[in-house]
Short mmCIF file of C-alpha atoms and ligand atoms in Angstrom, two decimals:
data_model
loop_
_atom_site.label_atom_id
_atom_site.label_comp_id
_atom_site.label_asym_id
_atom_site.label_seq_id
_atom_site.Cartn_x
_atom_site.Cartn_y
_atom_site.Cartn_z
CA MET A 108 0.00 0.00 0.00
CA ARG A 109 1.76 3.10 -1.24
CA ILE A 110 1.21 6.51 0.28
CA LEU A 111 2.59 9.88 -0.75
CA VAL A 112 3.24 12.47 1.96
CA ILE A 113 3.62 16.08 0.78
CA GLU A 114 4.89 18.19 3.68
CA ASP A 115 7.56 20.87 3.89
CA GLU A 116 8.26 20.73 7.63
CA PRO A 117 11.16 18.23 7.84
CA ARG A 118 10.39 16.99 11.34
CA ILE A 119 6.72 16.32 10.58
CA LEU A 120 7.65 14.70 7.27
CA GLU A 121 10.13 12.36 8.92
CA PHE A 122 7.71 11.57 11.73
CA LEU A 123 4.95 10.69 9.26
CA ARG A 124 7.26 8.66 7.06
CA LEU A 125 8.67 6.56 9.87
CA GLY A 126 5.29 6.18 11.57
CA LEU A 127 3.42 5.13 8.44
CA GLU A 128 6.19 2.75 7.43
CA ALA A 129 5.96 1.17 10.86
CA GLU A 130 2.24 0.66 10.15
CA GLY A 131 3.09 -1.27 7.01
CA PHE A 132 2.71 1.40 4.34
CA ALA A 133 5.27 2.15 1.66
CA VAL A 134 5.84 5.89 1.90
CA ASP A 135 7.18 8.36 -0.64
CA ALA A 136 7.77 11.93 0.42
CA ALA A 137 7.91 15.32 -1.25
CA ASP A 138 8.83 18.54 0.53
CA ASP A 139 7.38 21.00 -1.95
CA GLY A 140 4.12 21.19 -3.87
CA ALA A 141 5.52 20.97 -7.39
CA ALA A 142 7.52 17.82 -6.67
CA GLY A 143 4.54 16.37 -4.83
CA LEU A 144 2.17 16.92 -7.72
CA ARG A 145 4.64 15.40 -10.15
CA LEU A 146 4.96 12.26 -8.04
CA ALA A 147 1.21 12.02 -7.42
CA LEU A 148 0.58 12.05 -11.17
CA ALA A 149 3.40 9.68 -12.03
CA GLU A 150 2.88 6.93 -9.47
CA PRO A 151 0.00 4.66 -8.52
CA TYR A 152 -0.52 5.79 -4.91
CA GLU A 153 -3.45 4.68 -2.81
CA LEU A 154 -3.57 7.87 -0.77
CA VAL A 155 -1.95 11.29 -0.49
CA VAL A 156 -1.37 13.12 2.81
CA LEU A 157 -1.23 16.77 1.83
CA ASP A 158 -0.11 19.86 3.72
CA LEU A 159 -1.66 23.14 2.52
CA GLN A 160 1.07 25.73 3.02
CA LEU A 161 3.82 24.46 0.76
CA PRO A 162 6.62 26.08 -1.22
CA ARG A 163 6.45 26.24 -5.03
CA LEU A 164 2.83 25.11 -5.29
CA ASP A 165 0.35 25.43 -2.44
CA GLY A 166 -1.89 22.57 -1.40
CA PHE A 167 -5.09 24.07 -2.84
CA ARG A 168 -3.62 24.48 -6.29
CA LEU A 169 -1.98 21.07 -6.10
CA LEU A 170 -5.33 19.48 -5.23
CA GLU A 171 -7.07 21.31 -8.04
CA GLU A 172 -4.48 20.10 -10.55
CA LEU A 173 -4.47 16.58 -9.19
CA ARG A 174 -8.26 16.25 -9.45
CA ARG A 175 -8.20 16.85 -13.20
CA SER A 176 -6.52 13.53 -13.87
CA ARG A 177 -6.91 11.63 -10.59
CA PRO A 178 -10.48 12.19 -9.46
CA ASP A 179 -10.53 9.07 -7.28
CA LEU A 180 -7.20 9.22 -5.48
CA PRO A 181 -7.96 9.73 -1.76
CA VAL A 182 -6.44 12.94 -0.37
CA LEU A 183 -6.20 13.64 3.34
CA ILE A 184 -5.33 17.25 4.18
CA LEU A 185 -3.04 17.71 7.17
CA SER A 186 -2.77 21.40 7.94
CA ALA A 187 -1.96 23.83 10.72
CA ARG A 188 -5.05 25.75 9.66
CA SER A 189 -8.19 24.68 11.43
CA ASP A 190 -10.65 27.39 10.38
CA LEU A 191 -13.90 26.37 8.75
CA PRO A 192 -13.47 28.32 5.46
CA THR A 193 -10.15 26.54 4.83
CA LYS A 194 -11.73 23.17 5.54
CA LEU A 195 -14.72 23.89 3.32
CA ARG A 196 -12.49 25.11 0.53
CA SER A 197 -10.44 21.91 0.79
CA PHE A 198 -13.52 19.70 0.58
CA GLY A 199 -14.84 21.84 -2.24
CA LEU A 200 -11.67 21.17 -4.21
CA GLY A 201 -12.06 17.44 -3.69
CA ALA A 202 -10.28 16.58 -0.44
CA ASN A 203 -11.58 13.38 1.14
CA ASP A 204 -10.57 14.17 4.70
CA TYR A 205 -9.08 16.92 6.84
CA LEU A 206 -7.00 16.77 9.99
CA SER A 207 -5.60 19.83 11.79
CA LYS A 208 -2.15 20.05 13.35
CA PRO A 209 -1.29 19.25 16.04
CA PHE A 210 -2.73 15.83 15.29
CA SER A 211 -2.86 12.44 16.90
CA PHE A 212 -0.84 9.94 14.92
CA ASP A 213 -3.26 7.14 15.84
CA GLU A 214 -6.15 9.14 14.45
CA LEU A 215 -4.25 9.85 11.26
CA VAL A 216 -3.51 6.15 10.75
CA ALA A 217 -7.12 5.21 11.50
CA ARG A 218 -8.35 7.66 8.88
CA VAL A 219 -5.76 6.57 6.34
CA ARG A 220 -6.91 2.97 6.77
CA VAL A 221 -10.54 3.92 6.23
CA HIS A 222 -9.75 5.63 2.94
CA VAL A 223 -7.44 2.93 1.67
CA ARG A 224 -10.00 0.25 2.56
CA LYS A 225 -12.78 2.18 0.83
CA GLY A 226 -10.71 2.25 -2.33
CA HIS A 227 -10.41 -1.54 -2.18
CA ASP A 228 -14.06 -2.17 -1.30
CA THR A 229 -15.60 -0.23 -4.14
CA GLY A 230 -14.08 -2.69 -6.56
CA GLU A 231 -12.70 0.23 -8.52
CA PRO A 232 -10.33 -0.92 -11.19
CA SER A 233 -6.86 -1.12 -9.75
CA SER A 234 -5.68 -1.54 -13.27
CA LEU A 235 -5.16 0.67 -16.25
CA ARG A 236 -6.01 -0.60 -19.70
CA VAL A 237 -4.89 0.86 -22.99
CA GLY A 238 -5.47 -1.20 -26.12
CA PRO A 239 -3.81 -4.59 -25.63
CA LEU A 240 -2.02 -3.42 -22.49
CA GLU A 241 -3.21 -3.93 -18.97
CA LEU A 242 -1.30 -2.56 -15.99
CA ASP A 243 -2.01 -3.93 -12.53
CA LEU A 244 -1.10 -1.01 -10.31
CA ALA A 245 -1.19 -2.78 -6.97
CA ARG A 246 1.01 -5.68 -8.06
CA ARG A 247 3.01 -3.67 -10.57
CA ARG A 248 2.46 -6.25 -13.26
CA ALA A 249 1.85 -5.71 -16.91
CA HIS A 250 -0.03 -7.87 -19.40
CA ALA A 251 -0.28 -7.53 -23.14
CA ASP A 252 -3.03 -9.51 -24.85
CA GLY A 253 -3.36 -11.52 -21.67
CA SER A 254 0.23 -12.65 -21.28
CA ALA A 255 2.39 -11.38 -18.45
CA ILE A 256 5.38 -9.19 -19.22
CA ASP A 257 8.31 -9.12 -16.87
CA LEU A 258 9.20 -5.46 -16.28
CA SER A 259 11.68 -3.76 -14.00
CA ASP A 260 10.31 -1.15 -11.61
CA ARG A 261 11.51 1.68 -13.86
CA GLU A 262 10.08 0.09 -16.99
CA PHE A 263 6.75 -0.33 -15.24
CA ARG A 264 6.77 3.30 -14.15
CA LEU A 265 7.59 4.51 -17.64
CA LEU A 266 4.86 2.34 -19.14
CA TYR A 267 2.36 3.44 -16.52
CA HIS A 268 3.19 7.06 -17.19
CA LEU A 269 2.81 6.69 -20.94
CA ALA A 270 -0.41 4.73 -20.48
CA SER A 271 -1.97 7.27 -18.14
CA HIS A 272 -1.29 9.92 -20.80
CA ALA A 273 -2.22 7.68 -23.72
CA GLY A 274 -2.45 9.54 -27.00
CA GLU A 275 -0.36 12.46 -25.73
CA VAL A 276 3.19 13.14 -26.83
CA LEU A 277 5.50 13.17 -23.81
CA SER A 278 8.89 14.78 -24.28
CA ARG A 279 12.09 13.16 -23.06
CA GLU A 280 12.49 16.04 -20.61
CA ARG A 281 9.06 15.45 -19.15
CA LEU A 282 9.66 11.71 -18.86
CA LEU A 283 13.06 12.33 -17.25
CA SER A 284 11.39 14.56 -14.73
CA ASP A 285 8.26 12.49 -14.07
CA VAL A 286 9.67 8.98 -14.19
CA TRP A 287 13.29 9.47 -13.18
CA GLY A 288 12.87 12.53 -10.97
CA TYR A 289 15.56 14.51 -12.82
CA SER A 290 15.16 18.25 -13.07
CA PHE A 291 17.90 18.37 -15.70
CA ASP A 292 18.97 16.28 -18.66
CA PRO A 293 21.87 14.16 -17.44
CA GLY A 294 23.05 14.01 -21.04
CA SER A 295 22.39 10.32 -21.37
CA ASN A 296 19.76 8.52 -23.36
CA VAL A 297 18.15 6.69 -20.44
CA VAL A 298 14.65 7.38 -21.75
CA ASP A 299 15.35 6.02 -25.22
CA VAL A 300 17.08 2.97 -23.80
CA CYS A 301 14.19 2.24 -21.46
CA VAL A 302 11.63 2.68 -24.28
CA ARG A 303 13.63 0.28 -26.45
CA ARG A 304 13.68 -2.29 -23.66
CA LEU A 305 9.94 -1.91 -23.19
CA ARG A 306 9.22 -2.39 -26.88
CA LYS A 307 11.39 -5.48 -26.99
CA LYS A 308 9.60 -6.98 -24.00
CA LEU A 309 6.18 -6.23 -25.42
CA GLY A 310 6.78 -7.59 -28.88
CA PRO A 311 5.64 -6.37 -32.29
CA THR A 312 2.20 -5.14 -31.24
CA TRP A 313 3.77 -2.54 -29.04
CA PRO A 314 1.94 0.77 -29.45
CA ILE A 315 4.66 3.24 -28.29
CA GLU A 316 5.33 5.65 -31.13
CA THR A 317 8.39 7.81 -31.58
CA VAL A 318 7.36 11.33 -32.51
CA ARG A 319 10.35 12.92 -34.19
CA HIS A 320 11.86 15.83 -32.27
CA ALA A 321 8.99 15.70 -29.81
CA GLY A 322 9.10 12.53 -27.73
CA TYR A 323 7.04 9.40 -27.28
CA ARG A 324 3.38 8.61 -27.39
CA LEU A 325 1.38 5.56 -26.44
CA ALA A 326 -1.00 5.13 -29.34
CA VAL A 327 -4.66 4.78 -28.44
CA ALA A 328 -6.27 1.82 -30.13
CA1 CA B 698 3.67 23.71 5.54
#
């Protein structure tokens, strides 16, 4: 069960990370809003714990952006602000829950469990399907035309990212940033190499197209 914590106060971030890991969750962390949004869009998380006052992109704007492409991802706001207008605005933007700081860790975990369980109970697809491809997000497995494909973690993440933006051209720079977490081009061709490996593993029906001078696109069937 993967959780993303977006929080700029280092002590709270570390406390949440260690505490949630001790409760059996796999935790990724971001300490500014822009990095948090990028991760939330790139990875198949089951829940996001979101602070509101964040550098680079505040929690409200992050939530607004996130909801455009991830309407169902549970978001629990964890904020020092406890006034009603802030809470109502958060819910209005699509937050699923709200907890004010200082908070009880036990209560946070209890709420996280409720939301994660809900996601499992509704029988919502935990998979992403594009043409012949099916990606099982929870198990990180990929199938093409029903047969399993053995992918490395990075290959899965690249494929997931292309699939969740199927039909769109994604530049190498964007893929480097979203899948590898680079904010610069390291001057290597890691993206091209990874795409080549993916195509090889998927065989001739592979729908990743190279768009000259632009990037890559997963063709929509
Ligand atoms: Ca903050």
